[in-house]
Amino acid sequence: MPARVVVIGSLNMDLVTRAERLPRAGETLVGQSFATVSGGKGANQAVAAARLGAQVSMIGCVGGDGYGEQLRAALLAEQIDCQAVTTVEGSSGVALIVVDDSSQNSIVIVAGANGRLAPEVVNAFDALLQAADVIICQLEVPMQTVGHTLKRGRALGKTVILNPAPASGPLPADWYSSIDYLIPNESEASALSGLPVDSLQSAEAAASRLIAAGAGKVIVTLGAQGSLFANGQGFEHFPALKVKALDTTAAGDTFVGGFAAALAAGQSEAEAIRFGQIAAALSVTRAGAQPSIPTLSDVQAFSPS
């Protein structure tokens, strides 16, 4: 049986425009292109885990609109179990994304139906959590639901991953003991730890503070600097793979989904991190969120330059 991954999180329709650069405050720019693409950190991570070898179930909410239908269809096309993707009144979540010529992005999220993902919805599909090898959460759904799910995952003895995105401040103190792997990027690690994170050394300091807070293990994704793994015994740096980036949207989600799929399949932490890094590196060479996520065969065929 394939490794089983359950993702509890957001589904958004991404409204993506490309421009020469990101606009400044009060400025209007002429865009180069526009597209609607299925996204949301939860859905992206579910797609990544599914394409990279796991059997995936998604728990989330969509609106009773056209976007909701498209978001569900996109997951079903990846053979993702959508029995727990619940339709609620109102609009689906959307993300407004601008990508510049250097492949950096700026994103504004409107939660929509994602704000209706209550603990009761998760409880209704507890059998999925019971059957999981790995449970993944993010922060684009209500905090109460995230905290509830983390603690339920711990009670069930599952491997629990939290990608704390988007993070604007410290996590609730009672969450940490339920997290096996906390996976922030630089800005998220800074928000959670209260320390600046702009180098490998500062990432070590932030990770140490998060370990001290109670997180089991921390992986700080550092973009072009690779990834930093930390536990109570020390640190390990995984250098980034060299690729020509086109669009960094969903690179972090691809890493999380790939890491989870590999870990659930029995790979070691180091192997799972390298697997996630290859998947993320391939994703930045392609445009869009879910369209950029590679398959297991893509990763297996990858040869670094």
Short mmCIF file of C-alpha atoms in Angstrom, two decimals:
data_model
loop_
_atom_site.label_atom_id
_atom_site.label_comp_id
_atom_site.label_asym_id
_atom_site.label_seq_id
_atom_site.Cartn_x
_atom_site.Cartn_y
_atom_site.Cartn_z
CA MET A 1 0.00 0.00 0.00
CA PRO A 2 1.25 3.51 -0.75
CA ALA A 3 2.12 5.67 2.22
CA ARG A 4 -0.94 7.56 3.44
CA VAL A 5 -0.79 11.33 3.87
CA VAL A 6 -3.71 13.45 5.10
CA VAL A 7 -3.60 17.20 4.47
CA ILE A 8 -5.81 19.53 6.49
CA GLY A 9 -5.77 22.99 4.98
CA SER A 10 -6.73 25.56 2.40
CA LEU A 11 -7.96 25.40 -1.18
CA ASN A 12 -7.67 28.67 -3.11
CA MET A 13 -8.13 29.73 -6.68
CA ASP A 14 -4.95 31.60 -7.58
CA LEU A 15 -5.44 34.70 -9.73
CA VAL A 16 -1.95 35.13 -11.16
CA THR A 17 -0.51 38.02 -13.09
CA ARG A 18 3.06 38.50 -14.29
CA ALA A 19 4.69 41.92 -14.37
CA GLU A 20 8.18 43.30 -14.90
CA ARG A 21 8.44 44.01 -11.17
CA LEU A 22 6.25 44.09 -8.08
CA PRO A 23 4.22 47.31 -7.69
CA ARG A 24 5.09 49.89 -5.06
CA ALA A 25 2.44 51.37 -2.77
CA GLY A 26 -0.09 53.39 -4.78
CA GLU A 27 1.43 52.35 -8.10
CA THR A 28 -0.37 50.85 -11.12
CA LEU A 29 1.65 48.61 -13.43
CA VAL A 30 0.82 47.06 -16.79
CA GLY A 31 0.81 43.28 -16.44
CA GLN A 32 2.23 40.84 -18.97
CA SER A 33 -0.22 37.94 -18.51
CA PHE A 34 -3.07 36.61 -16.36
CA ALA A 35 -4.23 33.11 -15.41
CA THR A 36 -6.49 31.34 -12.92
CA VAL A 37 -4.75 28.35 -11.35
CA SER A 38 -5.86 25.94 -8.62
CA GLY A 39 -3.85 26.55 -5.45
CA GLY A 40 -3.99 27.07 -1.70
CA LYS A 41 -1.20 25.82 0.54
CA GLY A 42 -3.20 22.81 1.69
CA ALA A 43 -4.24 21.75 -1.80
CA ASN A 44 -0.76 22.40 -3.20
CA GLN A 45 0.81 20.17 -0.57
CA ALA A 46 -1.80 17.49 -1.20
CA VAL A 47 -1.07 17.55 -4.94
CA ALA A 48 2.68 17.44 -4.29
CA ALA A 49 2.40 14.44 -1.98
CA ALA A 50 0.13 12.64 -4.46
CA ARG A 51 2.33 13.28 -7.51
CA LEU A 52 5.37 12.23 -5.50
CA GLY A 53 4.06 8.81 -4.57
CA ALA A 54 1.71 9.02 -1.58
CA GLN A 55 -1.94 8.06 -1.23
CA VAL A 56 -3.50 11.38 -0.19
CA SER A 57 -6.72 12.56 1.43
CA MET A 58 -7.66 16.24 1.68
CA ILE A 59 -9.72 17.81 4.47
CA GLY A 60 -10.89 21.34 3.66
CA CYS A 61 -13.74 23.59 2.55
CA VAL A 62 -14.71 25.17 -0.77
CA GLY A 63 -17.51 27.59 -1.60
CA GLY A 64 -20.62 26.82 -3.57
CA ASP A 65 -19.26 28.67 -6.60
CA GLY A 66 -17.52 27.86 -9.85
CA TYR A 67 -14.13 28.10 -8.24
CA GLY A 68 -15.14 25.47 -5.69
CA GLU A 69 -16.07 23.04 -8.44
CA GLN A 70 -12.76 23.65 -10.21
CA LEU A 71 -10.73 23.23 -7.03
CA ARG A 72 -12.37 19.88 -6.24
CA ALA A 73 -11.95 18.69 -9.83
CA ALA A 74 -8.25 19.55 -9.77
CA LEU A 75 -7.71 17.32 -6.73
CA LEU A 76 -9.79 14.47 -8.13
CA ALA A 77 -7.67 14.60 -11.29
CA GLU A 78 -4.67 13.77 -9.09
CA GLN A 79 -6.46 10.74 -7.56
CA ILE A 80 -6.74 12.57 -4.22
CA ASP A 81 -9.51 11.40 -1.89
CA CYS A 82 -11.95 14.36 -1.65
CA GLN A 83 -14.66 12.86 0.56
CA ALA A 84 -13.68 15.42 3.22
CA VAL A 85 -13.61 18.45 0.90
CA THR A 86 -16.80 20.07 2.17
CA THR A 87 -18.88 22.60 0.21
CA VAL A 88 -20.14 25.55 2.28
CA GLU A 89 -22.16 28.65 1.46
CA GLY A 90 -20.34 31.65 0.05
CA SER A 91 -17.22 32.07 -2.03
CA SER A 92 -14.17 29.85 -2.25
CA GLY A 93 -10.80 31.11 -1.09
CA VAL A 94 -8.76 33.13 -3.54
CA ALA A 95 -5.15 34.29 -3.72
CA LEU A 96 -4.09 37.36 -5.70
CA ILE A 97 -0.53 36.74 -6.91
CA VAL A 98 1.90 38.99 -8.76
CA VAL A 99 5.10 37.37 -10.12
CA ASP A 100 7.96 39.57 -11.34
CA ASP A 101 10.68 38.97 -13.93
CA SER A 102 13.11 37.78 -11.24
CA SER A 103 10.57 35.08 -10.24
CA GLN A 104 9.74 36.64 -6.87
CA ASN A 105 6.08 36.93 -5.89
CA SER A 106 3.71 38.98 -3.75
CA ILE A 107 0.48 37.36 -2.52
CA VAL A 108 -2.77 38.54 -0.92
CA ILE A 109 -5.12 35.81 0.36
CA VAL A 110 -8.89 36.04 0.94
CA ALA A 111 -9.90 33.06 3.09
CA GLY A 112 -13.49 32.62 1.89
CA ALA A 113 -14.64 29.06 2.57
CA ASN A 114 -11.31 28.20 4.20
CA GLY A 115 -12.46 30.21 7.20
CA ARG A 116 -15.30 27.72 7.68
CA LEU A 117 -13.03 24.73 8.28
CA ALA A 118 -14.02 24.16 11.92
CA PRO A 119 -12.79 21.41 14.27
CA GLU A 120 -16.18 19.74 13.83
CA VAL A 121 -15.47 19.26 10.13
CA VAL A 122 -12.17 17.55 10.94
CA ASN A 123 -13.85 15.39 13.60
CA ALA A 124 -16.38 14.17 11.04
CA PHE A 125 -13.52 12.58 9.10
CA ASP A 126 -11.48 11.27 12.02
CA ALA A 127 -11.21 7.89 10.30
CA LEU A 128 -8.89 9.51 7.74
CA LEU A 129 -6.60 10.73 10.51
CA GLN A 130 -6.64 7.28 12.10
CA ALA A 131 -5.54 5.69 8.81
CA ALA A 132 -2.80 8.25 8.07
CA ASP A 133 0.96 7.75 8.26
CA VAL A 134 1.62 11.50 8.10
CA ILE A 135 -0.65 14.48 8.88
CA ILE A 136 0.13 17.93 7.42
CA CYS A 137 -1.27 21.29 8.55
CA GLN A 138 -0.65 24.94 7.59
CA LEU A 139 -2.04 28.29 8.81
CA GLU A 140 -4.46 29.32 6.03
CA VAL A 141 -7.43 27.90 7.98
CA PRO A 142 -8.69 28.86 11.48
CA MET A 143 -6.06 28.57 14.21
CA GLN A 144 -8.49 26.70 16.44
CA THR A 145 -8.79 23.99 13.81
CA VAL A 146 -5.03 23.74 13.32
CA GLY A 147 -4.40 23.39 17.04
CA HIS A 148 -7.16 20.79 17.36
CA THR A 149 -5.75 18.75 14.48
CA LEU A 150 -2.17 18.86 15.74
CA LYS A 151 -3.25 17.56 19.13
CA ARG A 152 -5.45 14.87 17.60
CA GLY A 153 -2.56 13.73 15.43
CA ARG A 154 -0.32 13.50 18.47
CA ALA A 155 -2.99 11.54 20.40
CA LEU A 156 -3.18 9.06 17.51
CA GLY A 157 0.60 8.68 17.45
CA LYS A 158 0.93 9.95 13.87
CA THR A 159 3.83 11.85 12.34
CA VAL A 160 2.65 15.48 12.45
CA ILE A 161 4.03 18.22 10.17
CA LEU A 162 3.22 21.91 10.53
CA ASN A 163 4.13 24.32 7.77
CA PRO A 164 3.51 27.61 9.67
CA ALA A 165 2.51 29.67 6.65
CA PRO A 166 1.56 32.41 6.69
CA ALA A 167 3.01 33.29 10.12
CA SER A 168 2.83 36.76 11.63
CA GLY A 169 3.94 35.95 15.18
CA PRO A 170 4.71 33.15 17.66
CA LEU A 171 2.67 29.95 17.69
CA PRO A 172 0.53 29.08 20.72
CA ALA A 173 2.89 27.58 23.28
CA ASP A 174 0.80 24.42 23.72
CA TRP A 175 1.11 23.49 20.03
CA TYR A 176 4.80 22.68 20.00
CA SER A 177 4.63 19.38 21.85
CA SER A 178 2.30 18.04 19.14
CA ILE A 179 4.63 18.90 16.23
CA ASP A 180 7.15 16.36 14.95
CA TYR A 181 8.43 18.53 12.09
CA LEU A 182 8.03 22.31 12.01
CA ILE A 183 8.87 23.57 8.50
CA PRO A 184 9.05 27.39 8.21
CA ASN A 185 10.80 29.51 5.60
CA GLU A 186 13.10 32.38 6.60
CA SER A 187 10.39 34.96 7.24
CA GLU A 188 8.20 32.45 9.08
CA ALA A 189 11.11 31.29 11.23
CA SER A 190 11.75 34.93 12.12
CA ALA A 191 8.09 35.57 12.99
CA LEU A 192 7.90 32.45 15.16
CA SER A 193 11.21 32.93 16.98
CA GLY A 194 11.34 36.72 17.20
CA LEU A 195 14.86 36.63 15.72
CA PRO A 196 16.05 37.96 12.35
CA VAL A 197 16.71 35.15 9.87
CA ASP A 198 18.87 36.15 6.92
CA SER A 199 21.75 33.66 7.00
CA LEU A 200 22.54 30.08 7.89
CA GLN A 201 23.85 31.15 11.29
CA SER A 202 20.75 33.19 12.14
CA ALA A 203 18.57 30.28 10.97
CA GLU A 204 20.39 28.06 13.47
CA ALA A 205 19.64 30.53 16.26
CA ALA A 206 15.95 30.70 15.31
CA ALA A 207 15.67 26.91 14.99
CA SER A 208 17.29 26.47 18.40
CA ARG A 209 14.70 28.76 19.95
CA LEU A 210 11.87 26.78 18.32
CA ILE A 211 13.35 23.49 19.53
CA ALA A 212 13.58 24.98 23.02
CA ALA A 213 9.89 25.94 22.74
CA GLY A 214 9.06 22.26 22.32
CA ALA A 215 9.03 21.49 18.59
CA GLY A 216 10.36 18.01 17.88
CA LYS A 217 12.48 18.91 14.85
CA VAL A 218 12.74 22.01 12.68
CA ILE A 219 13.51 22.36 8.96
CA VAL A 220 14.08 25.97 7.87
CA THR A 221 13.83 26.34 4.09
CA LEU A 222 16.30 28.99 2.94
CA GLY A 223 15.64 29.36 -0.79
CA ALA A 224 18.93 29.58 -2.67
CA GLN A 225 20.81 28.64 0.53
CA GLY A 226 19.06 25.27 0.76
CA SER A 227 17.58 23.90 3.99
CA LEU A 228 18.63 23.69 7.62
CA PHE A 229 17.63 20.66 9.71
CA ALA A 230 17.70 21.03 13.48
CA ASN A 231 16.95 18.77 16.41
CA GLY A 232 18.01 18.72 20.04
CA GLN A 233 21.42 17.31 19.10
CA GLY A 234 22.59 19.76 16.44
CA PHE A 235 22.19 21.00 12.87
CA GLU A 236 22.65 19.74 9.32
CA HIS A 237 22.75 22.00 6.27
CA PHE A 238 21.45 20.74 2.93
CA PRO A 239 22.75 22.97 0.09
CA ALA A 240 20.32 24.08 -2.59
CA LEU A 241 20.28 22.53 -6.05
CA LYS A 242 21.27 24.89 -8.86
CA VAL A 243 18.45 25.50 -11.34
CA LYS A 244 17.23 28.47 -13.38
CA ALA A 245 14.15 29.77 -11.58
CA LEU A 246 11.08 30.89 -13.51
CA ASP A 247 8.45 31.13 -10.74
CA THR A 248 8.89 30.37 -7.04
CA THR A 249 5.13 30.02 -6.36
CA ALA A 250 4.42 26.74 -4.49
CA ALA A 251 8.09 25.81 -4.12
CA GLY A 252 7.70 25.60 -0.35
CA ASP A 253 4.49 23.59 -0.70
CA THR A 254 6.25 21.20 -3.07
CA PHE A 255 9.04 20.69 -0.56
CA VAL A 256 6.59 19.96 2.26
CA GLY A 257 4.53 17.53 0.16
CA GLY A 258 7.62 15.78 -1.16
CA PHE A 259 9.22 15.54 2.27
CA ALA A 260 6.00 14.11 3.72
CA ALA A 261 5.57 11.56 0.92
CA ALA A 262 9.16 10.37 1.25
CA LEU A 263 9.02 10.23 5.05
CA ALA A 264 5.73 8.31 4.97
CA ALA A 265 7.28 5.84 2.51
CA GLY A 266 9.99 5.02 5.02
CA GLN A 267 12.88 7.15 3.81
CA SER A 268 15.25 8.66 6.37
CA GLU A 269 14.97 12.32 7.33
CA ALA A 270 18.02 13.21 5.24
CA GLU A 271 16.71 11.27 2.23
CA ALA A 272 13.29 12.90 2.59
CA ILE A 273 14.80 16.38 2.77
CA ARG A 274 16.89 15.80 -0.35
CA PHE A 275 13.85 14.35 -2.14
CA GLY A 276 11.79 17.42 -1.19
CA GLN A 277 14.59 19.72 -2.35
CA ILE A 278 14.75 18.09 -5.78
CA ALA A 279 10.97 18.36 -6.15
CA ALA A 280 11.02 22.03 -5.10
CA ALA A 281 13.94 22.81 -7.43
CA LEU A 282 12.04 21.33 -10.37
CA SER A 283 8.92 23.30 -9.43
CA VAL A 284 10.64 26.69 -9.68
CA THR A 285 11.61 25.98 -13.28
CA ARG A 286 7.90 25.97 -14.20
CA ALA A 287 5.14 28.57 -13.95
CA GLY A 288 2.14 28.43 -11.63
CA ALA A 289 1.30 26.67 -8.38
CA GLN A 290 -0.09 23.17 -8.93
CA PRO A 291 0.97 23.07 -12.62
CA SER A 292 4.60 23.48 -11.51
CA ILE A 293 4.66 20.51 -9.12
CA PRO A 294 6.70 17.59 -10.52
CA THR A 295 5.86 13.89 -10.50
CA LEU A 296 7.76 11.04 -8.88
CA SER A 297 9.23 10.09 -12.26
CA ASP A 298 10.42 13.70 -12.77
CA VAL A 299 12.30 13.59 -9.47
CA GLN A 300 13.74 10.15 -10.15
CA ALA A 301 14.98 11.34 -13.55
CA PHE A 302 16.51 14.55 -12.18
CA SER A 303 20.23 14.98 -12.74
CA PRO A 304 21.82 18.06 -11.11
CA SER A 305 23.76 20.35 -13.41
#
